[in-house]
mmCIF file of C-alpha atoms in Angstrom:
data_model
loop_
_atom_site.group_PDB
_atom_site.id
_atom_site.type_symbol
_atom_site.label_atom_id
_atom_site.label_comp_id
_atom_site.label_asym_id
_atom_site.label_seq_id
_atom_site.Cartn_x
_atom_site.Cartn_y
_atom_site.Cartn_z
ATOM 1 C CA UNK A 1 -22.320 -36.799 35.842
ATOM 2 C CA UNK A 2 -20.142 -39.207 33.978
ATOM 3 C CA UNK A 3 -19.476 -37.095 30.921
ATOM 4 C CA UNK A 4 -17.055 -34.175 30.930
ATOM 5 C CA UNK A 5 -18.159 -30.850 29.502
ATOM 6 C CA UNK A 6 -16.381 -29.718 26.379
ATOM 7 C CA UNK A 7 -14.004 -26.713 26.524
ATOM 8 C CA UNK A 8 -15.957 -25.085 23.738
ATOM 9 C CA UNK A 9 -19.122 -24.980 25.862
ATOM 10 C CA UNK A 10 -19.514 -21.367 27.069
ATOM 11 C CA UNK A 11 -21.325 -22.587 30.225
ATOM 12 C CA UNK A 12 -18.729 -25.152 31.191
ATOM 13 C CA UNK A 13 -16.631 -22.629 33.118
ATOM 14 C CA UNK A 14 -18.879 -19.904 34.500
ATOM 15 C CA UNK A 15 -17.150 -16.696 35.428
ATOM 16 C CA UNK A 16 -14.105 -17.459 33.273
ATOM 17 C CA UNK A 17 -13.564 -15.435 30.090
ATOM 18 C CA UNK A 18 -13.146 -17.640 27.058
ATOM 19 C CA UNK A 19 -10.540 -16.723 24.457
ATOM 20 C CA UNK A 20 -11.395 -16.944 20.777
ATOM 21 C CA UNK A 21 -9.406 -19.563 18.925
ATOM 22 C CA UNK A 22 -7.363 -18.387 15.925
ATOM 23 C CA UNK A 23 -9.003 -18.910 12.526
ATOM 24 C CA UNK A 24 -8.194 -22.188 10.852
ATOM 25 C CA UNK A 25 -6.271 -21.745 7.597
ATOM 26 C CA UNK A 26 -7.208 -23.664 4.502
ATOM 27 C CA UNK A 27 -4.599 -25.752 2.742
ATOM 28 C CA UNK A 28 -4.138 -23.088 0.066
ATOM 29 C CA UNK A 29 -3.762 -20.318 2.658
ATOM 30 C CA UNK A 30 -1.238 -22.396 4.578
ATOM 31 C CA UNK A 31 0.719 -22.965 1.355
ATOM 32 C CA UNK A 32 0.650 -19.265 0.477
ATOM 33 C CA UNK A 33 1.828 -18.305 3.967
ATOM 34 C CA UNK A 34 4.659 -20.849 3.838
ATOM 35 C CA UNK A 35 5.845 -19.857 0.336
ATOM 36 C CA UNK A 36 5.290 -16.096 0.582
ATOM 37 C CA UNK A 37 8.880 -15.194 1.538
ATOM 38 C CA UNK A 38 10.549 -17.457 -1.077
ATOM 39 C CA UNK A 39 8.216 -16.173 -3.803
ATOM 40 C CA UNK A 40 9.013 -12.563 -2.891
ATOM 41 C CA UNK A 41 12.751 -13.315 -3.107
ATOM 42 C CA UNK A 42 12.150 -15.002 -6.453
ATOM 43 C CA UNK A 43 10.216 -11.959 -7.674
ATOM 44 C CA UNK A 44 13.104 -9.672 -6.680
ATOM 45 C CA UNK A 45 15.543 -11.946 -8.506
ATOM 46 C CA UNK A 46 13.327 -11.910 -11.584
ATOM 47 C CA UNK A 47 13.198 -8.103 -11.610
ATOM 48 C CA UNK A 48 16.993 -7.964 -11.374
ATOM 49 C CA UNK A 49 17.501 -10.567 -14.111
ATOM 50 C CA UNK A 50 14.935 -8.935 -16.352
ATOM 51 C CA UNK A 51 16.503 -5.472 -15.891
ATOM 52 C CA UNK A 52 19.940 -6.913 -16.677
ATOM 53 C CA UNK A 53 18.622 -8.686 -19.768
ATOM 54 C CA UNK A 54 16.824 -5.578 -21.062
ATOM 55 C CA UNK A 55 19.391 -2.883 -20.315
ATOM 56 C CA UNK A 56 22.511 -4.800 -21.333
ATOM 57 C CA UNK A 57 21.858 -4.560 -25.060
ATOM 58 C CA UNK A 58 25.444 -5.507 -25.945
ATOM 59 C CA UNK A 59 25.610 -8.679 -23.872
ATOM 60 C CA UNK A 60 27.243 -11.801 -25.257
ATOM 61 C CA UNK A 61 25.254 -14.743 -26.516
ATOM 62 C CA UNK A 62 26.411 -16.881 -23.577
ATOM 63 C CA UNK A 63 25.103 -14.310 -21.074
ATOM 64 C CA UNK A 64 21.831 -13.976 -22.977
ATOM 65 C CA UNK A 65 21.420 -17.744 -22.914
ATOM 66 C CA UNK A 66 22.102 -17.883 -19.167
ATOM 67 C CA UNK A 67 19.613 -15.086 -18.474
ATOM 68 C CA UNK A 68 17.044 -16.801 -20.692
ATOM 69 C CA UNK A 69 17.426 -20.073 -18.803
ATOM 70 C CA UNK A 70 17.006 -18.235 -15.482
ATOM 71 C CA UNK A 71 13.925 -16.507 -16.879
ATOM 72 C CA UNK A 72 12.381 -19.820 -17.956
ATOM 73 C CA UNK A 73 13.166 -21.353 -14.557
ATOM 74 C CA UNK A 74 11.406 -18.520 -12.765
ATOM 75 C CA UNK A 75 8.398 -18.889 -15.072
ATOM 76 C CA UNK A 76 8.330 -22.615 -14.264
ATOM 77 C CA UNK A 77 8.299 -21.853 -10.527
ATOM 78 C CA UNK A 78 5.484 -19.322 -10.995
ATOM 79 C CA UNK A 79 3.518 -21.875 -13.030
ATOM 80 C CA UNK A 80 4.092 -24.622 -10.446
ATOM 81 C CA UNK A 81 3.024 -22.311 -7.639
ATOM 82 C CA UNK A 82 -0.173 -21.438 -9.499
ATOM 83 C CA UNK A 83 -0.904 -25.105 -10.217
ATOM 84 C CA UNK A 84 -0.375 -26.119 -6.572
ATOM 85 C CA UNK A 85 -2.580 -23.303 -5.281
ATOM 86 C CA UNK A 86 -5.244 -24.252 -7.811
ATOM 87 C CA UNK A 87 -5.097 -27.901 -6.715
ATOM 88 C CA UNK A 88 -5.327 -26.933 -3.014
ATOM 89 C CA UNK A 89 -8.299 -24.614 -3.562
ATOM 90 C CA UNK A 90 -11.723 -25.800 -2.451
ATOM 91 C CA UNK A 91 -13.405 -23.836 -5.260
ATOM 92 C CA UNK A 92 -11.021 -24.051 -8.192
ATOM 93 C CA UNK A 93 -13.210 -22.205 -10.695
ATOM 94 C CA UNK A 94 -13.539 -19.268 -8.302
ATOM 95 C CA UNK A 95 -9.754 -19.284 -7.808
ATOM 96 C CA UNK A 96 -9.207 -19.027 -11.559
ATOM 97 C CA UNK A 97 -11.762 -16.215 -11.881
ATOM 98 C CA UNK A 98 -10.164 -14.232 -9.046
ATOM 99 C CA UNK A 99 -6.561 -14.658 -10.305
ATOM 100 C CA UNK A 100 -6.710 -13.801 -14.024
ATOM 101 C CA UNK A 101 -3.292 -12.126 -14.177
ATOM 102 C CA UNK A 102 -1.513 -15.114 -12.679
ATOM 103 C CA UNK A 103 -3.294 -17.401 -15.130
ATOM 104 C CA UNK A 104 -2.156 -15.139 -17.969
ATOM 105 C CA UNK A 105 1.434 -15.428 -16.713
ATOM 106 C CA UNK A 106 1.219 -19.217 -16.965
ATOM 107 C CA UNK A 107 -0.491 -19.276 -20.367
ATOM 108 C CA UNK A 108 1.809 -16.689 -22.013
ATOM 109 C CA UNK A 109 5.384 -17.657 -21.080
ATOM 110 C CA UNK A 110 7.044 -15.642 -23.903
ATOM 111 C CA UNK A 111 5.609 -12.376 -22.551
ATOM 112 C CA UNK A 112 8.126 -11.498 -19.844
ATOM 113 C CA UNK A 113 6.396 -8.170 -19.052
ATOM 114 C CA UNK A 114 3.388 -10.141 -17.822
ATOM 115 C CA UNK A 115 5.615 -11.812 -15.250
ATOM 116 C CA UNK A 116 6.546 -8.370 -14.002
ATOM 117 C CA UNK A 117 2.923 -8.009 -12.915
ATOM 118 C CA UNK A 118 3.286 -11.081 -10.695
ATOM 119 C CA UNK A 119 6.499 -9.695 -9.209
ATOM 120 C CA UNK A 120 4.874 -6.310 -8.614
ATOM 121 C CA UNK A 121 1.844 -7.923 -6.933
ATOM 122 C CA UNK A 122 4.089 -9.856 -4.550
ATOM 123 C CA UNK A 123 6.194 -6.823 -3.642
ATOM 124 C CA UNK A 124 3.250 -4.442 -3.293
ATOM 125 C CA UNK A 125 1.317 -6.959 -1.200
ATOM 126 C CA UNK A 126 4.240 -7.118 1.240
ATOM 127 C CA UNK A 127 4.147 -3.360 1.734
ATOM 128 C CA UNK A 128 0.359 -3.341 1.857
ATOM 129 C CA UNK A 129 0.218 -5.744 4.821
ATOM 130 C CA UNK A 130 2.364 -3.309 6.806
ATOM 131 C CA UNK A 131 0.405 -0.229 5.721
ATOM 132 C CA UNK A 132 -1.583 0.454 8.885
ATOM 133 C CA UNK A 133 -1.150 4.120 9.630
ATOM 134 C CA UNK A 134 -1.482 6.970 7.173
ATOM 135 C CA UNK A 135 2.275 7.518 7.156
ATOM 136 C CA UNK A 136 2.818 3.900 6.162
ATOM 137 C CA UNK A 137 0.074 4.229 3.587
ATOM 138 C CA UNK A 138 1.973 7.139 2.046
ATOM 139 C CA UNK A 139 5.078 4.937 1.925
ATOM 140 C CA UNK A 140 2.982 2.232 0.270
ATOM 141 C CA UNK A 141 1.715 4.635 -2.405
ATOM 142 C CA UNK A 142 5.196 6.010 -3.074
ATOM 143 C CA UNK A 143 6.747 2.550 -3.264
ATOM 144 C CA UNK A 144 3.998 1.253 -5.539
ATOM 145 C CA UNK A 145 4.293 4.255 -7.859
ATOM 146 C CA UNK A 146 8.066 3.927 -8.176
ATOM 147 C CA UNK A 147 7.783 0.173 -8.749
ATOM 148 C CA UNK A 148 5.108 0.529 -11.425
ATOM 149 C CA UNK A 149 7.068 3.236 -13.263
ATOM 150 C CA UNK A 150 10.316 1.225 -13.153
ATOM 151 C CA UNK A 151 8.788 -2.057 -14.279
ATOM 152 C CA UNK A 152 6.713 -0.486 -17.044
ATOM 153 C CA UNK A 153 9.759 1.444 -18.270
ATOM 154 C CA UNK A 154 11.745 -1.803 -18.478
ATOM 155 C CA UNK A 155 8.910 -3.615 -20.233
ATOM 156 C CA UNK A 156 8.356 -0.736 -22.669
ATOM 157 C CA UNK A 157 12.070 -0.515 -23.468
ATOM 158 C CA UNK A 158 12.195 -4.287 -24.018
ATOM 159 C CA UNK A 159 9.219 -4.146 -26.389
ATOM 160 C CA UNK A 160 10.127 -1.001 -28.341
ATOM 161 C CA UNK A 161 13.922 -0.811 -28.509
ATOM 162 C CA UNK A 162 15.358 -1.677 -31.911
ATOM 163 C CA UNK A 163 11.944 -1.934 -33.587
ATOM 164 C CA UNK A 164 11.298 -0.152 -36.873
ATOM 165 C CA UNK A 165 9.716 3.321 -36.429
ATOM 166 C CA UNK A 166 10.288 3.092 -32.672
ATOM 167 C CA UNK A 167 10.708 6.332 -30.715
ATOM 168 C CA UNK A 168 12.819 4.643 -28.034
ATOM 169 C CA UNK A 169 16.578 5.040 -28.382
ATOM 170 C CA UNK A 170 17.566 4.610 -24.731
ATOM 171 C CA UNK A 171 16.158 3.616 -21.359
ATOM 172 C CA UNK A 172 15.868 7.326 -20.552
ATOM 173 C CA UNK A 173 13.290 7.664 -23.334
ATOM 174 C CA UNK A 174 11.283 4.778 -21.851
ATOM 175 C CA UNK A 175 11.471 6.319 -18.388
ATOM 176 C CA UNK A 176 10.311 9.667 -19.783
ATOM 177 C CA UNK A 177 7.411 7.927 -21.503
ATOM 178 C CA UNK A 178 6.416 6.252 -18.223
ATOM 179 C CA UNK A 179 6.430 9.529 -16.311
ATOM 180 C CA UNK A 180 4.404 11.297 -18.995
ATOM 181 C CA UNK A 181 1.897 8.447 -19.241
ATOM 182 C CA UNK A 182 1.417 7.861 -15.523
ATOM 183 C CA UNK A 183 0.672 11.545 -14.959
ATOM 184 C CA UNK A 184 -1.818 11.485 -17.871
ATOM 185 C CA UNK A 185 0.004 14.371 -19.587
ATOM 186 C CA UNK A 186 0.560 12.632 -22.924
ATOM 187 C CA UNK A 187 2.849 14.904 -24.962
ATOM 188 C CA UNK A 188 2.768 12.469 -27.870
ATOM 189 C CA UNK A 189 6.503 12.605 -28.561
ATOM 190 C CA UNK A 190 6.898 8.944 -27.531
ATOM 191 C CA UNK A 191 4.261 6.325 -28.232
ATOM 192 C CA UNK A 192 4.199 2.537 -28.678
ATOM 193 C CA UNK A 193 4.421 0.950 -32.110
ATOM 194 C CA UNK A 194 4.281 -2.722 -31.051
ATOM 195 C CA UNK A 195 1.523 -4.855 -29.573
ATOM 196 C CA UNK A 196 3.531 -5.560 -26.425
ATOM 197 C CA UNK A 197 4.249 -1.856 -26.054
ATOM 198 C CA UNK A 198 0.546 -1.024 -26.275
ATOM 199 C CA UNK A 199 -0.214 -3.715 -23.703
ATOM 200 C CA UNK A 200 2.351 -2.194 -21.318
ATOM 201 C CA UNK A 201 0.843 1.232 -21.997
ATOM 202 C CA UNK A 202 -2.586 -0.067 -21.063
ATOM 203 C CA UNK A 203 -1.273 -1.468 -17.778
ATOM 204 C CA UNK A 204 0.593 1.740 -16.942
ATOM 205 C CA UNK A 205 -2.362 3.994 -17.718
ATOM 206 C CA UNK A 206 -4.702 1.836 -15.634
ATOM 207 C CA UNK A 207 -2.405 1.701 -12.633
ATOM 208 C CA UNK A 208 -1.349 5.326 -13.113
ATOM 209 C CA UNK A 209 -4.874 6.673 -12.883
ATOM 210 C CA UNK A 210 -5.529 4.498 -9.825
ATOM 211 C CA UNK A 211 -2.348 5.601 -8.066
ATOM 212 C CA UNK A 212 -2.928 9.283 -8.829
ATOM 213 C CA UNK A 213 -6.520 9.087 -7.633
ATOM 214 C CA UNK A 214 -5.452 7.275 -4.486
ATOM 215 C CA UNK A 215 -2.656 9.777 -3.797
ATOM 216 C CA UNK A 216 -4.989 12.742 -4.323
ATOM 217 C CA UNK A 217 -7.633 11.192 -2.079
ATOM 218 C CA UNK A 218 -5.098 10.417 0.661
ATOM 219 C CA UNK A 219 -3.633 13.925 0.493
ATOM 220 C CA UNK A 220 -7.071 15.519 0.575
ATOM 221 C CA UNK A 221 -8.052 13.384 3.554
ATOM 222 C CA UNK A 222 -4.854 14.383 5.386
ATOM 223 C CA UNK A 223 -5.443 18.095 4.696
ATOM 224 C CA UNK A 224 -9.058 17.849 5.877
ATOM 225 C CA UNK A 225 -7.947 16.094 9.058
ATOM 226 C CA UNK A 226 -5.387 18.823 9.711
ATOM 227 C CA UNK A 227 -7.993 21.554 9.174
ATOM 228 C CA UNK A 228 -10.444 19.700 11.426
ATOM 229 C CA UNK A 229 -7.761 19.441 14.107
ATOM 230 C CA UNK A 230 -7.053 23.183 13.869
ATOM 231 C CA UNK A 231 -10.767 23.957 14.122
ATOM 232 C CA UNK A 232 -11.152 21.719 17.165
ATOM 233 C CA UNK A 233 -8.136 23.367 18.807
ATOM 234 C CA UNK A 234 -9.633 26.813 18.112
ATOM 235 C CA UNK A 235 -12.971 25.726 19.568
ATOM 236 C CA UNK A 236 -11.290 24.404 22.698
ATOM 237 C CA UNK A 237 -9.343 27.662 23.031
ATOM 238 C CA UNK A 238 -12.548 29.710 22.662
ATOM 239 C CA UNK A 239 -14.257 27.610 25.337
ATOM 240 C CA UNK A 240 -11.327 27.991 27.731
ATOM 241 C CA UNK A 241 -11.174 31.757 27.110
ATOM 242 C CA UNK A 242 -14.912 32.004 27.769
ATOM 243 C CA UNK A 243 -14.535 30.109 31.063
ATOM 244 C CA UNK A 244 -11.665 32.372 32.101
ATOM 245 C CA UNK A 245 -13.731 35.453 31.253
ATOM 246 C CA UNK A 246 -16.614 34.132 33.379
ATOM 247 C CA UNK A 247 -14.245 33.556 36.286
ATOM 248 C CA UNK A 248 -12.820 37.081 35.930
ATOM 249 C CA UNK A 249 -16.331 38.580 35.912
ATOM 250 C CA UNK A 250 -17.252 36.521 39.001
ATOM 251 C CA UNK A 251 -14.119 37.707 40.810
ATOM 252 C CA UNK A 252 -14.878 41.310 39.902
ATOM 253 C CA UNK A 253 -18.419 40.918 41.248
ATOM 254 C CA UNK A 254 -17.098 39.497 44.501
ATOM 255 C CA UNK A 255 -14.586 42.313 44.884
ATOM 256 C CA UNK A 256 -17.268 44.919 44.183
ATOM 257 C CA UNK A 257 -19.606 43.263 46.719
ATOM 258 C CA UNK A 258 -16.884 43.267 49.367
ATOM 259 C CA UNK A 259 -16.079 46.930 48.668
ATOM 260 C CA UNK A 260 -19.770 47.901 48.888
ATOM 261 C CA UNK A 261 -20.171 45.985 52.163
ATOM 262 C CA UNK A 262 -17.132 47.692 53.632
ATOM 263 C CA UNK A 263 -18.491 51.150 52.644
ATOM 264 C CA UNK A 264 -21.967 50.481 54.162
ATOM 265 C CA UNK A 265 -20.647 48.987 57.427
ATOM 266 C CA UNK A 266 -17.471 50.827 58.447
ATOM 267 C CA UNK A 267 -15.515 49.075 61.158
ATOM 268 C CA UNK A 268 -15.983 50.440 64.791
ATOM 269 C CA UNK A 269 -13.028 52.248 66.382
ATOM 270 C CA UNK A 270 -10.916 50.046 68.513
ATOM 271 C CA UNK A 271 -11.060 50.650 72.319
ATOM 272 C CA UNK A 272 -7.855 51.914 74.010
ATOM 273 C CA UNK A 273 -5.881 49.246 75.698
ATOM 274 C CA UNK A 274 -6.099 49.129 79.553
ATOM 275 C CA UNK A 275 -2.666 49.906 80.944
ATOM 276 C CA UNK A 276 -3.534 49.603 84.645
ATOM 277 C CA UNK A 277 -3.100 46.329 86.315
ATOM 278 C CA UNK A 278 -5.634 44.745 88.739
#
């Protein structure tokens, strides 16, 4: 045979287990894997810059200008990343349909709160990839909840502070509003009066209901697993106690049988020992 069998032929090496080759990444997936860490760092920087810009209401014009330039630069990086991923996609229309929030970030550069969604998605996705066990899943839910509340509080304070008829006088008021909204309590003492504030409210209510439902479902599942474990332990204990009781009854029967046999057949008297020699 002049030709050599290919390594991919399952019959080329009989008796030898073949190992599955790792999946081949597309160009877009390779780009996303290569830029994931830098984009996460950029998202963290954006959250810090945005929080500084929002909370420092008495900042100088020079500092505001510097923060604005940093904000525009981060938006440009987000837009370039979206454009590159779109260009590398094999089905570009499907990519656009499956990434509407990122498209909105690119199309609406003045709306900084929208960019917070991109930062939150990057940070939450990092935790989500490590959420394997239930304990890590609980950490994921807690981290996501805290991140959503913080970012929505910043966005709500940015949209509502200093506006006519606004109920927000400090960041504490915005944080209180976030806690009340995410728990679906809704006291009505603080409510949005701007379009951006209503948009942030919509995002918070949507994510809040999802997080609460997920947390309740996870807690219920954990409680049911604990109860099931207790029931299984009780069943195993009942089975072991039953086996021990059967063994005790068998031993009692054997002892009673031996006692009855000894009473019916008493042992013969032993003959006296012969003391005389031959």
